[in-house]
């Protein structure tokens, strides 16, 4: 997709997540208006295009929906102005598994900061065993080892009666947090465990806010199982 198309998709994904809607779409001017119903909100975007939001049986308060729509309209118009082009047709529906590129980049930026620590080689974020982002493209060995390290960390946490835990190997640090998420940081050799623990927990708190936006269903509980306090 083009940069404008990526931006439009991200804005629609944020709108759908914020309102709990079934569908959010940018509809071009040559498509006929749909039948209006109690669950449909339509906002003009200029040049004949419009923003459609199809609400489900459960959604936020009307004033919250209206505010989210206004924010999305401003963001879409600004994106079109910056690109100097008409908005492309786009839609996001409930269950859409596409990951907003902007959110992924923010996650990667935090991982790059961890990997830049003294002796750091790479930093990975895993959710339910899958690598969702990394400071640098991980090698196959790093992927395989990360899975084993996370399993060890989870097993130790459960054995101690805890939801989350950490693991400090001589050349790797692991912190589990959020909904089956984990940070894995690789080092060239021994590292300052307390300092790395402090930085990793700070990053985990930020990622716990971002990771819900990468979920197929953003309605999943975003605040559950936050990382341990610093």
Short mmCIF file of C-alpha atoms in Angstrom, two decimals:
data_model
loop_
_atom_site.label_atom_id
_atom_site.label_comp_id
_atom_site.label_asym_id
_atom_site.label_seq_id
_atom_site.Cartn_x
_atom_site.Cartn_y
_atom_site.Cartn_z
CA UNK A 1 0.00 0.00 0.00
CA UNK A 2 1.00 3.62 -0.46
CA UNK A 3 1.90 5.83 2.47
CA UNK A 4 -1.50 7.55 2.25
CA UNK A 5 -3.34 4.23 2.13
CA UNK A 6 -1.39 3.02 5.19
CA UNK A 7 -2.25 6.20 7.06
CA UNK A 8 -5.95 5.94 6.17
CA UNK A 9 -6.04 2.33 7.31
CA UNK A 10 -4.41 3.27 10.64
CA UNK A 11 -6.92 6.08 11.24
CA UNK A 12 -9.86 3.77 10.50
CA UNK A 13 -8.43 1.06 12.75
CA UNK A 14 -8.06 3.56 15.61
CA UNK A 15 -11.63 4.79 15.07
CA UNK A 16 -13.07 1.28 15.04
CA UNK A 17 -11.12 0.33 18.16
CA UNK A 18 -12.16 3.51 20.01
CA UNK A 19 -15.87 3.04 19.25
CA UNK A 20 -16.20 -0.74 19.17
CA UNK A 21 -17.81 -0.47 15.73
CA UNK A 22 -18.35 -3.33 13.30
CA UNK A 23 -16.91 -1.36 10.39
CA UNK A 24 -15.16 1.90 9.58
CA UNK A 25 -14.69 2.95 5.96
CA UNK A 26 -13.68 5.74 3.62
CA UNK A 27 -16.12 5.69 0.70
CA UNK A 28 -15.31 7.55 -2.55
CA UNK A 29 -17.72 9.99 -4.14
CA UNK A 30 -18.91 7.67 -6.93
CA UNK A 31 -20.46 5.14 -4.52
CA UNK A 32 -24.15 5.62 -3.71
CA UNK A 33 -25.14 6.53 -0.18
CA UNK A 34 -26.32 3.58 1.92
CA UNK A 35 -29.62 3.31 3.72
CA UNK A 36 -29.35 5.19 6.99
CA UNK A 37 -30.00 3.22 10.14
CA UNK A 38 -29.56 3.63 13.90
CA UNK A 39 -26.12 1.99 13.79
CA UNK A 40 -24.69 3.98 10.87
CA UNK A 41 -22.82 7.27 11.18
CA UNK A 42 -21.76 9.19 8.04
CA UNK A 43 -19.42 12.18 7.96
CA UNK A 44 -18.33 14.19 4.87
CA UNK A 45 -14.62 14.23 4.08
CA UNK A 46 -14.63 16.65 1.16
CA UNK A 47 -14.49 16.13 -2.61
CA UNK A 48 -17.57 13.93 -2.32
CA UNK A 49 -15.92 11.28 -0.17
CA UNK A 50 -17.36 10.29 3.19
CA UNK A 51 -16.49 8.44 6.38
CA UNK A 52 -18.86 5.64 7.38
CA UNK A 53 -18.96 4.08 10.83
CA UNK A 54 -21.23 1.10 11.41
CA UNK A 55 -21.80 0.61 15.12
CA UNK A 56 -22.57 -2.74 16.68
CA UNK A 57 -25.02 -3.69 19.40
CA UNK A 58 -22.61 -2.39 22.05
CA UNK A 59 -20.55 0.75 21.62
CA UNK A 60 -19.36 3.79 23.51
CA UNK A 61 -21.52 6.71 24.63
CA UNK A 62 -22.87 8.94 21.86
CA UNK A 63 -20.65 11.86 22.83
CA UNK A 64 -17.58 9.59 22.77
CA UNK A 65 -18.55 8.25 19.34
CA UNK A 66 -19.08 11.78 18.04
CA UNK A 67 -15.71 12.92 19.39
CA UNK A 68 -13.95 9.91 17.84
CA UNK A 69 -15.62 10.62 14.49
CA UNK A 70 -14.58 14.27 14.55
CA UNK A 71 -11.01 13.30 15.37
CA UNK A 72 -10.94 10.77 12.53
CA UNK A 73 -12.37 13.28 10.04
CA UNK A 74 -9.69 15.85 10.93
CA UNK A 75 -6.95 13.22 10.69
CA UNK A 76 -8.18 11.96 7.32
CA UNK A 77 -8.46 15.45 5.85
CA UNK A 78 -4.98 16.29 7.11
CA UNK A 79 -3.57 13.09 5.60
CA UNK A 80 -5.11 13.95 2.23
CA UNK A 81 -3.73 17.51 2.35
CA UNK A 82 -0.22 16.34 3.24
CA UNK A 83 -0.27 13.76 0.44
CA UNK A 84 -1.80 16.17 -2.07
CA UNK A 85 -4.18 13.43 -3.21
CA UNK A 86 -7.75 12.23 -2.82
CA UNK A 87 -8.45 9.75 -0.06
CA UNK A 88 -8.44 6.15 -1.31
CA UNK A 89 -11.31 3.78 -0.61
CA UNK A 90 -10.55 1.76 2.51
CA UNK A 91 -12.29 -0.17 5.25
CA UNK A 92 -11.55 -1.90 8.53
CA UNK A 93 -13.90 -4.49 10.00
CA UNK A 94 -14.16 -6.33 13.30
CA UNK A 95 -11.63 -9.15 13.37
CA UNK A 96 -9.31 -7.47 10.86
CA UNK A 97 -5.87 -8.92 11.63
CA UNK A 98 -3.86 -6.20 9.87
CA UNK A 99 -1.35 -4.53 12.17
CA UNK A 100 -1.21 -0.75 12.00
CA UNK A 101 2.25 0.09 10.69
CA UNK A 102 2.51 3.19 12.85
CA UNK A 103 1.95 1.23 16.07
CA UNK A 104 4.41 -1.46 15.03
CA UNK A 105 7.03 1.22 14.40
CA UNK A 106 6.50 2.65 17.88
CA UNK A 107 6.93 -0.81 19.40
CA UNK A 108 10.11 -1.31 17.38
CA UNK A 109 11.49 2.05 18.56
CA UNK A 110 11.21 0.92 22.19
CA UNK A 111 12.93 -2.36 21.34
CA UNK A 112 15.74 -0.51 19.57
CA UNK A 113 16.30 1.48 22.77
CA UNK A 114 16.67 -1.75 24.74
CA UNK A 115 19.00 -3.26 22.15
CA UNK A 116 21.18 -0.14 22.35
CA UNK A 117 22.03 -0.80 25.99
CA UNK A 118 25.69 -1.60 26.66
CA UNK A 119 26.46 -5.00 25.16
CA UNK A 120 22.97 -5.32 23.68
CA UNK A 121 22.59 -7.35 20.48
CA UNK A 122 18.84 -7.51 19.86
CA UNK A 123 15.48 -7.10 21.58
CA UNK A 124 12.30 -8.99 20.71
CA UNK A 125 8.67 -8.66 21.73
CA UNK A 126 6.64 -11.86 21.63
CA UNK A 127 2.89 -12.32 22.12
CA UNK A 128 1.63 -15.88 22.59
CA UNK A 129 4.88 -17.25 21.24
CA UNK A 130 4.96 -15.15 18.05
CA UNK A 131 7.49 -12.38 17.45
CA UNK A 132 5.48 -9.21 16.77
CA UNK A 133 8.46 -6.85 16.54
CA UNK A 134 12.23 -6.75 17.01
CA UNK A 135 14.95 -4.13 17.14
CA UNK A 136 16.67 -5.93 14.27
CA UNK A 137 15.48 -8.83 12.11
CA UNK A 138 15.99 -11.82 14.42
CA UNK A 139 17.96 -14.82 13.33
CA UNK A 140 16.37 -18.26 13.39
CA UNK A 141 18.49 -19.08 16.43
CA UNK A 142 17.27 -15.96 18.23
CA UNK A 143 13.65 -16.86 17.47
CA UNK A 144 14.03 -20.44 18.66
CA UNK A 145 15.91 -19.46 21.79
CA UNK A 146 13.39 -16.71 22.59
CA UNK A 147 10.58 -19.27 22.61
CA UNK A 148 12.52 -21.50 25.02
CA UNK A 149 13.47 -18.58 27.27
CA UNK A 150 9.88 -17.36 27.49
CA UNK A 151 8.64 -20.85 28.33
CA UNK A 152 11.20 -21.12 31.11
CA UNK A 153 10.17 -17.72 32.48
CA UNK A 154 6.47 -18.59 32.41
CA UNK A 155 7.06 -21.96 34.07
CA UNK A 156 9.09 -20.36 36.87
CA UNK A 157 6.43 -17.70 37.41
CA UNK A 158 3.64 -20.29 37.64
CA UNK A 159 5.70 -22.41 40.03
CA UNK A 160 6.03 -19.39 42.30
CA UNK A 161 2.32 -18.60 42.08
CA UNK A 162 2.82 -15.49 39.96
CA UNK A 163 1.22 -14.34 36.72
CA UNK A 164 4.37 -12.76 35.33
CA UNK A 165 8.05 -13.24 35.91
CA UNK A 166 11.59 -12.56 34.75
CA UNK A 167 14.64 -14.56 33.80
CA UNK A 168 18.24 -13.37 33.86
CA UNK A 169 20.54 -15.68 31.90
CA UNK A 170 24.22 -14.73 31.49
CA UNK A 171 23.56 -13.27 28.02
CA UNK A 172 19.78 -12.78 27.89
CA UNK A 173 17.08 -11.08 29.95
CA UNK A 174 13.37 -11.97 29.76
CA UNK A 175 10.33 -10.19 31.23
CA UNK A 176 6.77 -11.44 30.77
CA UNK A 177 3.85 -9.01 30.96
CA UNK A 178 0.40 -8.10 29.58
CA UNK A 179 -1.58 -10.95 27.95
CA UNK A 180 1.07 -13.63 27.34
CA UNK A 181 3.58 -11.06 26.09
CA UNK A 182 7.31 -11.10 26.72
CA UNK A 183 10.41 -9.00 26.19
CA UNK A 184 13.61 -10.84 25.31
CA UNK A 185 16.88 -8.88 25.25
CA UNK A 186 20.07 -10.52 24.01
CA UNK A 187 23.54 -9.39 25.12
CA UNK A 188 27.05 -10.16 23.94
CA UNK A 189 27.99 -11.15 27.48
CA UNK A 190 27.33 -10.29 31.14
CA UNK A 191 25.19 -7.20 31.74
CA UNK A 192 24.00 -5.03 34.63
CA UNK A 193 20.89 -6.97 35.64
CA UNK A 194 19.31 -4.32 37.87
CA UNK A 195 19.71 -1.59 35.25
CA UNK A 196 18.34 -3.79 32.46
CA UNK A 197 15.43 -4.87 34.67
CA UNK A 198 14.53 -1.22 35.33
CA UNK A 199 14.65 -0.31 31.63
CA UNK A 200 12.77 -3.43 30.54
CA UNK A 201 9.94 -2.79 32.99
CA UNK A 202 9.62 0.79 31.79
CA UNK A 203 9.38 -0.44 28.20
CA UNK A 204 6.88 -3.15 29.16
CA UNK A 205 4.57 -0.51 30.63
CA UNK A 206 4.62 1.38 27.34
CA UNK A 207 4.12 -1.74 25.23
CA UNK A 208 1.15 -2.83 27.36
CA UNK A 209 -0.61 0.29 26.06
CA UNK A 210 0.42 -0.27 22.43
CA UNK A 211 -0.02 -4.02 22.02
CA UNK A 212 -3.86 -4.00 22.15
CA UNK A 213 -3.79 -2.04 18.87
CA UNK A 214 -1.98 -4.96 17.22
CA UNK A 215 -4.59 -7.47 18.30
CA UNK A 216 -7.06 -8.87 15.72
CA UNK A 217 -9.88 -7.79 18.03
CA UNK A 218 -9.08 -4.50 19.77
CA UNK A 219 -12.01 -5.10 22.10
CA UNK A 220 -9.84 -7.54 24.09
CA UNK A 221 -9.19 -6.32 27.64
CA UNK A 222 -6.35 -3.85 27.27
CA UNK A 223 -5.78 -3.12 30.92
CA UNK A 224 -5.63 -6.68 32.19
CA UNK A 225 -2.42 -8.18 33.51
CA UNK A 226 -0.29 -5.07 33.43
CA UNK A 227 3.46 -5.48 33.96
CA UNK A 228 4.78 -5.69 37.52
CA UNK A 229 5.40 -2.40 39.28
CA UNK A 230 8.89 -0.90 39.03
#
